[in-house]
Each structure stands twice: as structure tokens, then as C-alpha cells.
Short mmCIF file of C-alpha atoms in Angstrom, two decimals:
data_model
loop_
_atom_site.label_atom_id
_atom_site.label_comp_id
_atom_site.label_asym_id
_atom_site.label_seq_id
_atom_site.Cartn_x
_atom_site.Cartn_y
_atom_site.Cartn_z
CA MET A 1 57.63 20.84 -18.57
CA ILE A 2 57.82 17.76 -20.67
CA SER A 3 59.94 18.09 -23.77
CA GLY A 4 58.56 17.16 -27.13
CA GLN A 5 60.78 14.14 -27.32
CA SER A 6 59.91 12.69 -23.96
CA LEU A 7 56.25 13.46 -24.63
CA ALA A 8 56.42 11.39 -27.77
CA SER A 9 58.17 8.51 -26.06
CA LEU A 10 55.68 8.63 -23.18
CA LEU A 11 52.84 8.50 -25.66
CA LEU A 12 54.46 5.52 -27.27
CA SER A 13 54.80 3.73 -23.93
CA ALA A 14 51.15 4.49 -23.25
CA ILE A 15 50.13 2.97 -26.58
CA VAL A 16 52.16 -0.18 -25.95
CA ARG A 17 50.57 -0.46 -22.52
CA ALA A 18 47.12 0.16 -24.00
CA GLY A 19 47.62 -2.74 -26.39
CA LEU A 20 48.46 -4.97 -23.46
CA TYR A 21 45.44 -3.84 -21.43
CA THR A 22 43.15 -4.25 -24.42
CA LEU A 23 44.19 -7.87 -24.78
CA THR A 24 43.74 -8.70 -21.11
CA ALA A 25 40.62 -6.60 -20.48
CA THR A 26 38.78 -8.05 -23.50
CA GLY A 27 39.05 -11.55 -22.08
CA LEU A 28 38.07 -10.38 -18.62
CA SER A 29 34.99 -8.64 -19.94
CA LEU A 30 34.02 -11.56 -22.14
CA ILE A 31 34.31 -14.09 -19.33
CA PHE A 32 32.14 -11.94 -17.14
CA GLY A 33 29.60 -11.23 -19.88
CA VAL A 34 29.21 -14.81 -21.03
CA MET A 35 29.81 -16.82 -17.85
CA ASN A 36 29.19 -14.36 -15.02
CA VAL A 37 32.58 -15.17 -13.60
CA PRO A 38 34.63 -12.27 -12.16
CA ASN A 39 37.99 -13.71 -13.09
CA PHE A 40 40.75 -12.77 -10.67
CA ALA A 41 43.03 -15.45 -12.08
CA HIS A 42 43.25 -13.70 -15.43
CA GLY A 43 46.65 -12.20 -14.63
CA GLU A 44 48.05 -15.68 -14.18
CA LEU A 45 47.25 -16.57 -17.78
CA TYR A 46 49.21 -13.47 -18.77
CA MET A 47 52.04 -14.78 -16.58
CA ILE A 48 51.84 -18.27 -18.06
CA GLY A 49 52.00 -16.79 -21.56
CA ALA A 50 55.20 -14.98 -20.62
CA TYR A 51 56.75 -18.15 -19.19
CA ILE A 52 55.85 -20.25 -22.22
CA ALA A 53 57.36 -17.62 -24.49
CA VAL A 54 60.57 -17.25 -22.50
CA PHE A 55 60.94 -21.02 -22.41
CA CYS A 56 60.36 -21.39 -26.14
CA PHE A 57 62.43 -18.38 -27.20
CA ALA A 58 65.35 -18.40 -24.76
CA GLY A 59 65.26 -22.07 -23.81
CA LEU A 60 64.46 -23.77 -27.08
CA ASN A 61 65.76 -21.01 -29.37
CA LEU A 62 62.57 -20.94 -31.38
CA PRO A 63 61.82 -17.90 -33.55
CA PRO A 64 59.94 -15.09 -31.72
CA LEU A 65 56.65 -15.45 -33.57
CA VAL A 66 56.65 -19.20 -33.00
CA ALA A 67 57.26 -18.63 -29.29
CA ILE A 68 54.33 -16.19 -29.13
CA LEU A 69 52.14 -18.57 -31.12
CA LEU A 70 52.97 -21.45 -28.78
CA ALA A 71 52.16 -19.20 -25.81
CA ALA A 72 48.79 -18.47 -27.42
CA ILE A 73 48.07 -22.16 -27.95
CA GLY A 74 49.25 -22.96 -24.41
CA GLY A 75 46.99 -20.25 -22.98
CA PHE A 76 44.04 -21.62 -24.95
CA ILE A 77 44.58 -25.19 -23.74
CA ILE A 78 45.19 -24.22 -20.10
CA GLY A 79 42.12 -21.96 -20.20
CA ALA A 80 39.98 -24.80 -21.55
CA MET A 81 41.32 -27.15 -18.88
CA ILE A 82 40.59 -24.65 -16.11
CA GLU A 83 37.02 -24.16 -17.32
CA LYS A 84 36.34 -27.87 -17.65
CA SER A 85 37.85 -28.81 -14.32
CA PHE A 86 36.65 -25.92 -12.12
CA PHE A 87 33.75 -23.93 -13.53
CA TYR A 88 31.93 -26.70 -15.37
CA PRO A 89 31.49 -28.93 -12.29
CA LEU A 90 30.65 -25.89 -10.18
CA ARG A 91 27.99 -24.84 -12.65
CA GLN A 92 26.46 -28.32 -12.70
CA ARG A 93 26.02 -28.15 -8.95
CA SER A 94 25.02 -24.50 -8.55
CA LYS A 95 21.32 -24.02 -8.61
CA ARG A 96 21.23 -20.72 -6.81
CA ARG A 97 22.39 -17.98 -9.08
CA LYS A 98 22.83 -15.40 -6.36
CA ILE A 99 25.83 -17.11 -4.84
CA TRP A 100 27.38 -18.04 -8.18
CA ILE A 101 29.33 -14.80 -8.56
CA MET A 102 30.75 -14.96 -5.04
CA ASN A 103 31.59 -18.65 -5.41
CA THR A 104 33.33 -18.21 -8.72
CA PHE A 105 35.14 -15.13 -7.43
CA LEU A 106 36.59 -17.23 -4.62
CA VAL A 107 37.46 -20.02 -7.04
CA THR A 108 39.40 -17.61 -9.23
CA VAL A 109 41.27 -16.15 -6.26
CA GLY A 110 42.23 -19.69 -5.26
CA LEU A 111 43.20 -20.51 -8.83
CA SER A 112 45.39 -17.45 -8.95
CA LEU A 113 47.29 -18.59 -5.84
CA LEU A 114 47.52 -22.12 -7.16
CA LEU A 115 48.90 -21.12 -10.56
CA LYS A 116 51.42 -18.72 -9.03
CA ASN A 117 52.73 -21.42 -6.72
CA VAL A 118 52.83 -24.10 -9.37
CA ILE A 119 54.90 -21.84 -11.59
CA GLN A 120 57.10 -20.86 -8.68
CA ALA A 121 57.71 -24.53 -7.92
CA ILE A 122 58.63 -25.22 -11.52
CA ALA A 123 60.54 -22.10 -12.49
CA GLY A 124 61.55 -20.47 -9.20
CA THR A 125 61.11 -16.84 -8.26
CA LYS A 126 63.80 -15.41 -10.53
CA TYR A 127 62.97 -12.87 -13.19
CA ARG A 128 63.22 -14.53 -16.55
CA GLY A 129 63.39 -11.90 -19.18
CA ILE A 130 64.88 -11.45 -22.61
CA ASP A 131 66.73 -8.46 -23.99
CA SER A 132 64.63 -8.41 -27.08
CA TYR A 133 62.93 -10.66 -29.59
CA TRP A 134 64.16 -8.59 -32.47
CA GLN A 135 67.37 -6.58 -32.49
CA GLY A 136 67.47 -2.91 -33.18
CA GLY A 137 65.09 -0.06 -33.36
CA LEU A 138 63.88 2.80 -35.40
CA GLU A 139 64.93 6.40 -34.97
CA VAL A 140 62.16 8.83 -35.81
CA ALA A 141 62.79 12.53 -35.16
CA GLY A 142 65.22 11.83 -32.40
CA ILE A 143 63.02 9.27 -30.65
CA SER A 144 64.21 5.72 -30.69
CA ILE A 145 61.60 3.00 -30.82
CA SER A 146 62.58 -0.60 -30.34
CA VAL A 147 61.31 -3.07 -32.88
CA ASP A 148 59.95 -5.16 -30.01
CA ARG A 149 57.57 -2.43 -28.95
CA LEU A 150 56.37 -1.83 -32.48
CA VAL A 151 55.79 -5.52 -33.06
CA GLY A 152 54.10 -5.79 -29.64
CA VAL A 153 51.64 -3.06 -30.58
CA ALA A 154 51.13 -4.57 -34.02
CA ILE A 155 50.43 -8.01 -32.57
CA ALA A 156 47.92 -6.55 -30.11
CA ALA A 157 46.19 -4.65 -32.90
CA VAL A 158 46.04 -7.60 -35.28
CA VAL A 159 44.87 -10.04 -32.60
CA ILE A 160 42.17 -7.69 -31.32
CA LEU A 161 40.95 -6.96 -34.84
CA ALA A 162 40.87 -10.67 -35.70
CA PHE A 163 39.07 -11.44 -32.46
CA TRP A 164 36.53 -8.71 -33.07
CA LEU A 165 35.87 -10.02 -36.59
CA PHE A 166 35.51 -13.51 -35.17
CA LEU A 167 32.85 -12.32 -32.71
CA GLN A 168 31.01 -10.24 -35.30
CA LYS A 169 31.14 -12.37 -38.42
CA THR A 170 31.37 -16.05 -37.61
CA THR A 171 28.44 -18.15 -36.46
CA ILE A 172 30.37 -19.38 -33.42
CA GLY A 173 31.35 -15.81 -32.53
CA LYS A 174 27.71 -14.83 -32.81
CA ALA A 175 26.77 -17.72 -30.56
CA ILE A 176 29.19 -16.40 -27.92
CA ARG A 177 27.63 -12.94 -28.13
CA ALA A 178 24.15 -14.45 -28.14
CA THR A 179 24.92 -16.32 -24.92
CA ALA A 180 26.05 -13.07 -23.30
CA GLN A 181 22.90 -11.30 -24.45
CA ASN A 182 20.33 -13.92 -23.58
CA GLU A 183 21.29 -17.22 -22.08
CA THR A 184 17.79 -18.71 -22.29
CA GLY A 185 17.53 -17.64 -25.92
CA ALA A 186 20.84 -19.38 -26.64
CA LYS A 187 19.57 -22.60 -25.09
CA VAL A 188 16.29 -22.31 -26.98
CA VAL A 189 18.02 -22.18 -30.37
CA GLY A 190 20.06 -25.23 -29.47
CA ILE A 191 23.44 -23.76 -28.51
CA ASP A 192 25.31 -26.05 -26.11
CA LEU A 193 26.30 -23.61 -23.38
CA ASN A 194 28.96 -25.95 -21.99
CA ASN A 195 30.92 -25.67 -25.23
CA ILE A 196 30.43 -21.92 -25.40
CA HIS A 197 31.68 -21.47 -21.84
CA THR A 198 34.79 -23.56 -22.45
CA LEU A 199 35.52 -21.78 -25.72
CA THR A 200 35.01 -18.34 -24.14
CA PHE A 201 37.33 -19.10 -21.27
CA ALA A 202 39.93 -20.64 -23.56
CA LEU A 203 39.91 -17.72 -26.00
CA SER A 204 40.06 -15.15 -23.22
CA SER A 205 42.99 -16.99 -21.65
CA MET A 206 44.65 -17.10 -25.03
CA LEU A 207 44.42 -13.30 -25.38
CA ALA A 208 46.01 -12.84 -21.95
CA SER A 209 48.79 -15.28 -22.84
CA ILE A 210 49.52 -13.43 -26.07
CA ALA A 211 49.83 -10.20 -24.10
CA GLY A 212 52.29 -11.80 -21.69
CA ALA A 213 54.30 -13.37 -24.48
CA SER A 214 54.55 -10.44 -26.85
CA LEU A 215 55.75 -7.90 -24.28
CA LEU A 216 58.34 -10.20 -22.75
CA SER A 217 61.25 -7.85 -23.35
CA LEU A 218 59.49 -5.08 -21.42
CA ASN A 219 58.04 -7.25 -18.67
CA PRO A 220 60.17 -10.25 -17.70
CA ALA A 221 58.41 -13.37 -16.51
CA TYR A 222 58.07 -13.93 -12.75
CA PRO A 223 55.33 -15.65 -10.74
CA THR A 224 53.47 -12.57 -9.49
CA MET A 225 53.73 -10.50 -12.66
CA GLY A 226 50.02 -10.96 -13.34
CA LEU A 227 48.80 -8.72 -10.57
CA MET A 228 49.53 -5.39 -12.22
CA PRO A 229 47.82 -6.12 -15.55
CA LEU A 230 44.94 -7.80 -13.69
CA PHE A 231 44.15 -4.67 -11.71
CA SER A 232 44.61 -2.39 -14.66
CA SER A 233 42.35 -4.59 -16.79
CA TRP A 234 39.67 -4.44 -14.15
CA PHE A 235 40.03 -0.65 -14.13
CA VAL A 236 39.50 -0.65 -17.89
CA VAL A 237 36.51 -2.98 -17.74
CA ILE A 238 34.84 -1.00 -14.95
CA LEU A 239 35.61 2.27 -16.68
CA VAL A 240 33.89 1.37 -19.95
CA GLY A 241 31.16 -0.76 -18.39
CA LEU A 242 31.16 -4.50 -17.82
CA GLY A 243 30.60 -6.46 -20.99
CA ASN A 244 31.18 -3.48 -23.27
CA ILE A 245 33.86 -5.04 -25.42
CA ALA A 246 33.83 -2.54 -28.26
CA ALA A 247 34.90 0.34 -26.00
CA ILE A 248 37.76 -1.50 -24.33
CA PRO A 249 40.55 -0.12 -26.54
CA VAL A 250 39.43 3.41 -25.67
CA GLY A 251 39.29 2.62 -21.95
CA ALA A 252 42.66 0.90 -22.16
CA LEU A 253 44.18 3.97 -23.77
CA ILE A 254 42.72 6.27 -21.08
CA ILE A 255 44.02 4.11 -18.24
CA SER A 256 47.45 3.66 -19.77
CA LEU A 257 47.81 7.39 -20.52
CA ILE A 258 46.95 8.21 -16.92
CA GLU A 259 49.33 5.57 -15.59
CA THR A 260 52.18 6.53 -17.89
CA PHE A 261 51.97 10.24 -17.34
CA SER A 262 51.40 10.08 -13.60
CA ALA A 263 54.29 7.68 -13.20
CA TYR A 264 56.45 10.11 -15.15
CA SER A 265 55.44 13.33 -13.43
CA VAL A 266 54.72 12.20 -9.86
CA GLY A 267 56.79 9.07 -9.62
CA SER A 268 56.22 5.46 -10.37
CA GLY A 269 54.15 3.74 -7.74
CA TRP A 270 51.70 6.65 -7.74
CA GLN A 271 50.05 5.81 -11.03
CA ARG A 272 47.49 3.50 -9.40
CA LEU A 273 46.26 6.37 -7.25
CA PHE A 274 45.41 8.45 -10.27
CA SER A 275 43.69 5.74 -12.29
CA LEU A 276 41.73 4.57 -9.25
CA GLY A 277 40.81 8.15 -8.40
CA LEU A 278 39.46 8.63 -11.89
CA ILE A 279 37.42 5.44 -11.64
CA ILE A 280 35.93 6.48 -8.32
CA ILE A 281 34.92 9.82 -9.78
CA ILE A 282 33.44 8.24 -12.91
CA LEU A 283 31.53 5.62 -10.96
CA LEU A 284 30.15 8.28 -8.63
CA PHE A 285 28.62 10.13 -11.55
CA LYS A 286 28.17 7.35 -14.09
CA PRO A 287 27.71 4.07 -12.19
CA ARG A 288 27.30 2.11 -15.41
CA GLY A 289 30.71 3.09 -16.71
CA LEU A 290 31.93 5.79 -19.00
CA PHE A 291 29.90 4.74 -22.01
CA GLY A 292 26.71 3.96 -20.13
CA SER A 293 26.56 0.44 -21.43
CA ASP A 294 23.50 -1.53 -20.41
CA VAL A 295 25.50 -4.71 -20.68
CA LYS A 296 25.98 -6.66 -17.53
CA GLY A 297 26.48 -10.25 -16.62
CA VAL A 298 24.04 -12.69 -18.10
CA TRP A 299 22.07 -13.11 -14.92
CA GLU A 300 21.65 -9.53 -13.93
CA ARG A 301 19.34 -8.23 -16.57
CA MET B 1 -3.52 -41.28 -34.93
CA ILE B 2 -0.26 -41.68 -33.01
CA ASP B 3 0.45 -39.14 -30.34
CA LEU B 4 3.49 -37.03 -31.09
CA LEU B 5 4.09 -36.14 -27.47
CA LYS B 6 3.12 -38.11 -24.45
CA VAL B 7 3.60 -37.04 -20.86
CA GLU B 8 2.87 -39.52 -18.08
CA ASN B 9 2.66 -38.83 -14.36
CA LEU B 10 5.15 -36.02 -14.44
CA VAL B 11 6.45 -34.86 -11.06
CA VAL B 12 8.64 -31.75 -11.06
CA GLY B 13 9.78 -29.18 -8.55
CA TYR B 14 12.37 -26.45 -8.27
CA TYR B 15 13.32 -27.53 -4.77
CA GLU B 16 13.32 -30.93 -3.16
CA ASP B 17 10.01 -31.92 -1.64
CA ILE B 18 8.15 -28.99 -3.13
CA ASN B 19 6.67 -30.29 -6.34
CA ILE B 20 4.96 -27.91 -8.70
CA LEU B 21 3.68 -30.73 -10.88
CA GLN B 22 2.37 -33.71 -8.97
CA GLY B 23 1.66 -36.30 -11.60
CA VAL B 24 0.49 -34.53 -14.73
CA SER B 25 -0.27 -36.54 -17.86
CA LEU B 26 -1.13 -35.36 -21.32
CA GLU B 27 -0.96 -36.34 -24.94
CA ALA B 28 -0.60 -34.13 -27.97
CA GLU B 29 -1.71 -35.42 -31.32
CA ARG B 30 0.11 -34.63 -34.52
CA GLU B 31 -0.90 -31.39 -36.20
CA ASP B 32 -3.25 -30.46 -33.41
CA ILE B 33 -3.19 -27.43 -31.22
CA THR B 34 -3.36 -28.74 -27.68
CA ALA B 35 -3.95 -26.17 -24.98
CA VAL B 36 -3.04 -26.39 -21.31
CA LEU B 37 -5.17 -24.07 -19.25
CA GLY B 38 -5.54 -23.24 -15.62
CA PRO B 39 -5.21 -20.39 -13.16
CA ASN B 40 -1.90 -18.79 -12.20
CA GLY B 41 0.61 -20.99 -10.46
CA VAL B 42 -0.78 -24.42 -11.36
CA GLY B 43 2.41 -25.33 -13.17
CA LYS B 44 1.59 -24.73 -16.83
CA SER B 45 4.91 -23.09 -17.61
CA THR B 46 6.74 -25.63 -15.47
CA LEU B 47 5.22 -28.33 -17.64
CA LEU B 48 6.56 -26.77 -20.85
CA LYS B 49 9.99 -26.13 -19.31
CA THR B 50 10.22 -29.76 -18.25
CA ILE B 51 9.22 -31.12 -21.64
CA CYS B 52 11.97 -29.18 -23.39
CA GLY B 53 14.61 -30.00 -20.79
CA PHE B 54 14.95 -26.71 -18.89
CA LEU B 55 13.86 -28.58 -15.78
CA THR B 56 14.50 -32.19 -14.88
CA PRO B 57 11.53 -34.26 -13.71
CA SER B 58 11.91 -36.16 -10.44
CA SER B 59 9.65 -38.85 -11.82
CA GLY B 60 7.37 -39.55 -14.74
CA GLU B 61 8.00 -40.10 -18.39
CA ILE B 62 8.03 -37.87 -21.45
CA THR B 63 8.09 -39.43 -24.88
CA PHE B 64 8.36 -37.62 -28.19
CA LYS B 65 7.86 -39.59 -31.41
CA GLY B 66 8.13 -42.72 -29.32
CA ASP B 67 11.54 -41.83 -27.81
CA SER B 68 11.97 -40.99 -24.17
CA ILE B 69 13.08 -37.39 -23.77
CA SER B 70 12.76 -37.09 -19.98
CA GLY B 71 15.56 -34.88 -18.68
CA ILE B 72 16.89 -34.16 -22.17
CA GLU B 73 19.53 -31.41 -22.35
CA PRO B 74 17.82 -28.22 -23.59
CA HIS B 75 20.07 -27.79 -26.60
CA LYS B 76 19.25 -31.31 -27.78
CA ALA B 77 15.48 -30.86 -27.77
CA ILE B 78 15.65 -28.71 -30.87
CA SER B 79 17.44 -31.34 -32.93
CA LYS B 80 14.62 -33.73 -32.05
CA GLY B 81 12.19 -31.32 -33.67
CA LEU B 82 10.92 -29.70 -30.52
CA VAL B 83 11.21 -25.97 -30.02
CA TYR B 84 10.28 -23.95 -26.96
CA LEU B 85 9.00 -20.38 -26.97
CA PRO B 86 9.23 -19.04 -23.42
CA GLN B 87 6.78 -16.44 -22.22
CA GLU B 88 9.41 -13.74 -21.81
CA LEU B 89 11.05 -12.87 -25.09
CA THR B 90 14.52 -14.31 -25.38
CA LEU B 91 15.79 -12.39 -28.39
CA PHE B 92 19.39 -11.32 -28.75
CA HIS B 93 18.62 -7.66 -28.34
CA ARG B 94 21.81 -6.14 -29.62
CA MET B 95 21.92 -8.28 -32.73
CA SER B 96 20.11 -7.58 -35.95
CA VAL B 97 16.87 -9.29 -36.89
CA LYS B 98 18.77 -11.24 -39.50
CA GLU B 99 21.41 -12.42 -37.01
CA ASN B 100 18.66 -13.53 -34.65
CA LEU B 101 17.13 -15.60 -37.43
CA GLN B 102 20.53 -16.98 -38.40
CA LEU B 103 21.11 -18.15 -34.85
CA GLY B 104 17.68 -19.75 -34.90
CA GLY B 105 19.25 -21.98 -37.54
CA TRP B 106 22.11 -22.96 -35.20
CA THR B 107 21.37 -26.66 -35.56
CA ILE B 108 21.48 -26.42 -39.36
CA ARG B 109 24.43 -23.97 -39.46
CA GLY B 110 26.46 -26.36 -41.61
CA ASP B 111 24.07 -25.79 -44.51
CA LYS B 112 24.30 -22.08 -45.31
CA GLU B 113 21.89 -22.31 -48.24
CA LEU B 114 19.24 -23.94 -46.10
CA VAL B 115 19.65 -21.24 -43.45
CA GLN B 116 19.23 -18.57 -46.12
CA GLU B 117 16.20 -20.38 -47.54
CA ARG B 118 14.54 -20.50 -44.12
CA ILE B 119 15.31 -16.83 -43.52
CA GLU B 120 13.56 -16.08 -46.83
CA GLU B 121 10.59 -18.16 -45.70
CA ASN B 122 10.40 -16.05 -42.59
CA TYR B 123 10.52 -12.86 -44.64
CA GLU B 124 7.57 -14.19 -46.66
CA ARG B 125 5.74 -15.01 -43.47
CA PHE B 126 6.53 -11.68 -41.82
CA PRO B 127 7.27 -9.13 -44.58
CA ILE B 128 8.04 -6.42 -42.03
CA LEU B 129 11.08 -8.41 -40.90
CA ARG B 130 12.65 -8.06 -44.33
CA GLU B 131 12.45 -4.28 -43.97
CA LYS B 132 13.89 -4.42 -40.47
CA ALA B 133 16.48 -7.11 -41.26
CA ASP B 134 19.48 -4.99 -40.31
CA GLN B 135 17.98 -3.30 -37.27
CA SER B 136 18.73 -4.38 -33.73
CA ALA B 137 16.05 -6.71 -32.46
CA GLY B 138 15.90 -4.65 -29.28
CA ASN B 139 14.71 -1.60 -31.22
CA LEU B 140 11.61 -3.27 -32.66
CA SER B 141 8.11 -2.91 -31.29
CA GLY B 142 6.68 -5.59 -29.02
CA GLY B 143 4.64 -7.15 -31.81
CA GLN B 144 7.58 -7.22 -34.19
CA GLN B 145 9.77 -8.78 -31.52
CA ARG B 146 7.21 -11.56 -31.16
CA MET B 147 7.48 -12.12 -34.92
CA VAL B 148 11.27 -12.40 -34.69
CA ASP B 149 10.87 -14.77 -31.76
CA LEU B 150 8.48 -17.00 -33.69
CA GLY B 151 10.51 -16.70 -36.87
CA ARG B 152 13.67 -17.69 -35.00
CA ALA B 153 11.88 -20.72 -33.57
CA LEU B 154 10.78 -21.79 -37.06
CA MET B 155 14.31 -21.68 -38.47
CA SER B 156 14.94 -25.26 -37.41
CA ASN B 157 11.70 -26.35 -39.06
CA PRO B 158 10.37 -27.93 -35.85
CA GLU B 159 7.66 -30.53 -35.82
CA MET B 160 6.35 -29.29 -32.54
CA LEU B 161 6.24 -25.92 -30.84
CA LEU B 162 5.82 -25.46 -27.10
CA VAL B 163 4.34 -22.01 -26.82
CA ASP B 164 4.07 -20.23 -23.47
CA GLU B 165 1.70 -17.24 -23.33
CA PRO B 166 2.30 -16.06 -26.89
CA THR B 167 0.20 -12.94 -26.51
CA ALA B 168 1.37 -11.73 -23.10
CA GLY B 169 1.77 -7.99 -23.28
CA LEU B 170 0.41 -7.63 -26.80
CA ALA B 171 -2.34 -5.23 -27.86
CA PRO B 172 -5.63 -7.03 -28.68
CA ASN B 173 -5.30 -6.67 -32.46
CA LEU B 174 -1.75 -8.03 -32.35
CA ALA B 175 -2.86 -10.85 -30.08
CA GLY B 176 -5.52 -11.80 -32.64
CA ALA B 177 -2.88 -11.90 -35.36
CA MET B 178 -0.71 -14.14 -33.19
CA TYR B 179 -3.53 -16.65 -32.75
CA ASP B 180 -4.16 -16.64 -36.51
CA ARG B 181 -0.46 -17.32 -36.93
CA LEU B 182 -0.64 -20.30 -34.60
CA ILE B 183 -3.57 -21.72 -36.54
CA SER B 184 -1.72 -21.34 -39.82
CA LEU B 185 1.31 -23.07 -38.29
CA SER B 186 -0.86 -26.00 -37.36
CA ASP B 187 -2.12 -26.01 -40.94
CA GLU B 188 1.55 -26.30 -41.97
CA GLN B 189 1.53 -29.71 -40.26
CA ARG B 190 3.08 -28.48 -37.08
CA THR B 191 1.95 -29.62 -33.67
CA ILE B 192 1.48 -26.99 -31.01
CA LEU B 193 1.26 -27.25 -27.27
CA LEU B 194 -0.11 -23.95 -26.04
CA VAL B 195 -0.11 -22.57 -22.53
CA ASP B 196 -2.30 -19.54 -22.17
CA GLN B 197 -3.96 -17.22 -19.68
CA ASN B 198 -6.35 -16.01 -22.34
CA ILE B 199 -8.73 -18.91 -21.79
CA ARG B 200 -11.46 -17.79 -24.14
CA LYS B 201 -9.16 -17.33 -27.09
CA ALA B 202 -7.11 -20.44 -26.36
CA ILE B 203 -10.21 -22.60 -26.37
CA GLU B 204 -11.26 -21.04 -29.65
CA VAL B 205 -8.04 -22.00 -31.46
CA SER B 206 -7.36 -25.36 -29.85
CA ASP B 207 -8.38 -28.86 -30.89
CA TYR B 208 -7.97 -30.45 -27.50
CA ILE B 209 -7.78 -28.95 -24.06
CA TYR B 210 -6.28 -29.92 -20.73
CA ALA B 211 -7.14 -28.07 -17.57
CA LEU B 212 -4.76 -28.23 -14.64
CA GLU B 213 -5.42 -27.55 -11.01
CA LEU B 214 -2.64 -27.22 -8.44
CA GLY B 215 -0.16 -29.38 -10.28
CA LYS B 216 -2.61 -32.06 -11.29
CA ASN B 217 -4.89 -32.82 -14.21
CA LYS B 218 -8.34 -31.49 -13.55
CA THR B 219 -10.26 -32.17 -16.71
CA GLN B 220 -9.69 -32.62 -20.40
CA GLY B 221 -11.59 -32.91 -23.61
CA PRO B 222 -12.01 -31.73 -27.18
CA ARG B 223 -12.85 -28.11 -27.85
CA GLU B 224 -16.58 -28.72 -28.12
CA GLU B 225 -16.76 -29.75 -24.49
CA PHE B 226 -15.15 -26.52 -23.41
CA GLU B 227 -17.25 -24.23 -25.52
CA ASP B 228 -19.24 -22.91 -22.65
CA VAL B 229 -16.28 -20.78 -21.77
CA LYS B 230 -18.00 -18.68 -19.17
CA GLU B 231 -18.70 -21.74 -17.13
CA VAL B 232 -15.06 -22.73 -17.17
CA ILE B 233 -13.81 -19.34 -16.13
CA LYS B 234 -16.38 -19.00 -13.40
CA ASP B 235 -15.34 -22.37 -12.15
CA TRP B 236 -11.78 -21.18 -11.68
CA LEU B 237 -12.41 -17.82 -10.11
#
């Protein structure tokens, strides 16, 4: 049996992990919803965020929040550059929509390899971690919680809330949602899709970078660190239905609870089996995802 | 009278060497309703899509207010005063009626008061939309969705509307209301280029008519010349 204390600390780990998955899965879902790109290079933006943060914090001795902010800005800029140099020219030359998803899938797989190797060439294969951004922790009822974890969860919550408000309330946010809902309609009202695509990719990359940067003390930076959050984010996105951004925090919590508890009770390395098993079962009975969203990629409606 | 829109020898196709339009020409006069008629597959919709930049012509010339707009990027057509209403509704289904209208004012988004003013104008035009302002556009009836679609198009205060099959899928009474709406828009000094399958009704509301046949101009003339509708339809069947 799990004791009350370890239960509480497991729950806490699950929540921290859920915050991370929410950040990465939101971008993944948005990129697919707006651009019809299944992004398998998303984990590398998470990795780049971690590297920027470790460089700024440990290398340049900048304050933690500044390091995380610079990682966010770096993720945004790199995301914009990737969109403009890979997907924009591809889109200009793709007339047949059917092969677009496969083409972009392959592009993202290639990008993922490229980014991993570029980083490896620059920074090597060593783990580059930090002990903590902030010293100390809290002791609540016998459970110790590091300040880093608390701040990590808080950053995820604040960023997701701000991003959600941006999508719901601002005209540009509405234009992004409009493009996901009806691409022709967006063109008809005069929205320049090229700008929307670049912005969407940049913002999504920024979210992934923030995730990588803010959990640096738990997950040190190394070139292939993006694979685990990439897969888990895809699990989340598939679980709640592609394009269903509002339900992502719930899906992220489900996946991270399963992963955390199965790793604890069966052994780490087995957690994938359980989350994948759940997804197979859900997709067998609810092919559109847990919440039956009718949202798909732009070109599939 | 100067023509607002002029199309000369337009050649367009989706694939190389297969041209849907093979040299179509037309002119639309200011404040007129100009109809483009013809059987299925002659390229009526292709013509509208090309004028507003959704397709790029392989040759030919399109001028609007004297400026060439051949191959214009779709999002730029609207700032020229040209708005396109595709046949299939292109509403943002999971956004409210009001948000749809707001996005119709994308090109004037810097001026929040103007956007609000135009939304009010639309509520005057379509009172039901005021009641449904906060509902998802996707939950409205077909007729109401057409109103949102038209209202959204009017947010930018366009000089010219390119309207593709505005009554497709509407019940007859709603279709009648839509035609009345088009007439009143032309009374508001707006120019309309109308593509329609409903030949009888389109001839009734139009000032000038073009008939296409297999990607080419077949015949054209003012409404009076087309009044013997039965003859026209029989000709095409």
C-alpha cells in the first residue's frame, strides 16, 4: 500500500508533470489545428528551451526568471525561423492537400534530427542540469516540496491561463482560432494566413521552451531529452481529441497520473505501457478522443 | 459610367493544361447587379475565385477601379473593397455571432469604434443577429447562418461583393428574402457580381447578364433581353 505521505508526493509529481505536458501539448495541438502539421520536432523546442535556460542561469549567472524569459523569447524566435524557412516554402509549393500531412510529418522528423545534432555539436552529449533555481523548500505535513517545483507549476499555470486569454479575448488570438475553424473564412475576411502560421508556430514553440526551461532542475538538458515529453504530449492530444485545446489540462493530468503511479508501483520504464494501453482502449471505443471533439485539422472537415 | 470591375480574356485552370476558363471577359458596372449564369461546370465559381485571388490566372487581366488585381493575394482583395462570399458557408462555427462579425472587420481592427458601429449596422439589418449575438454561429439555422455570412462580409464596407450561389440550400421563402437583400445592397451603392443556379430568379434581380458555356462567354445583355427565361433554360438543357 502507498502511505499517505508518498501518495501526496506522487500526486505532486503528477501535477508538476501535468503542467509540463499541458505546455507542450497545447502547442502541438495548436500547430496541428491551425497548420495541419503533425509536429514531431516539438520536443526539440522543449530541449532548446532547457539549453537556453541552463546557459543563461548557470553560464551567465542571470536570475532564474530572466533565464526562463530568455528561453521563451529564444523558443519564439527559433519557432518563427523554422516556420518561415521550412513550412512556408513547402506550403507555397504544395497544391495537393492530401500529401501535405505526410510531407510535413517527414519534415518535422528531419528537423528533429537536425536540431538534436546541431545542439550536440554545440553543447556535447553531457547532461547539463542545475541543482535548483531557488534554494529550499516547503514542509507541509511531513512532505517536502521544493520551491522549484512549486514555481514550475505556477509558471505553467500562469502561462497557460495567459495564453488561453490571448486566444479567447484578443483579435489576433481570435484570428488564430478562426484559421483553425475555417481557413477559407479566414482568407475571406482578409487574414494573412502566412502571418498566422508563423505566429502559431512561434507561440507553440515558445510554450515548449518555457516547459523545458522552468523544469530544468528536474530534467537536465541533453540533446535527446525532447523525446519523452513529445510522446507524452501526443498521448495527451490524442486522448482529448486533436485540436481540443480547452481539454488539454485534463488530459495532461490523466496521462501524468497514470505515468507517475505506474512508474511508482510497477517500476519506471513501464509507465508508457499503461498510458499507451489506455489510449488504445479509448480510441477503440471513442475514436474522436475522450471528449468527442469534432475538431480536426483544417483540411479534414 | 466607368466599369468597376473588368475581366479580359481570363484563362484559369486547377492543373496545367486543363483550363476551366478559356478566355472569359466581363464588365461589371458600378451599383449594378451583374449575373453570371450557365449550367454546372462551366466555370462560374472558378471565375469568382480567380477575381478575388483564390486562384491565379494563367493569362488574362482583371482590373478593379482601374488597378490590375490579377493574381492578388486573397487577404488583400478585401482592403481593395472587394469581398467574396463562397457558396459553402465559411463561418467560424465555434465562435459567437458577434465574434464572427468582429473578425469580418479584421481589416479595420485598429478602429474599435468603427467595428462596433458596423456591428450595430448589421444588427439593424438583421435584428435576429442581435438576439443571437452570443450564440455559437454553428448552432444557428441555415438562414441565420447566411445572414451572419453576409453581415460578416459587410463589416469591411466593401464596394463590391462577389456572391456565389447565395441561396443554395435555403428554403424558398428564405431564398426570396436573400434576393431582396441583394437588391437592397445594390441600392446602398454596392456593386454585386452574382453567380447563380437559380436562373429565373437571378435574371429577375440582375441589371446585366452574362451567360457562360464551357469556359467561354456565350451571350450577354441587359435583363430585358433575357426576360424570356424559359427559352434560356430550354437552350441549356
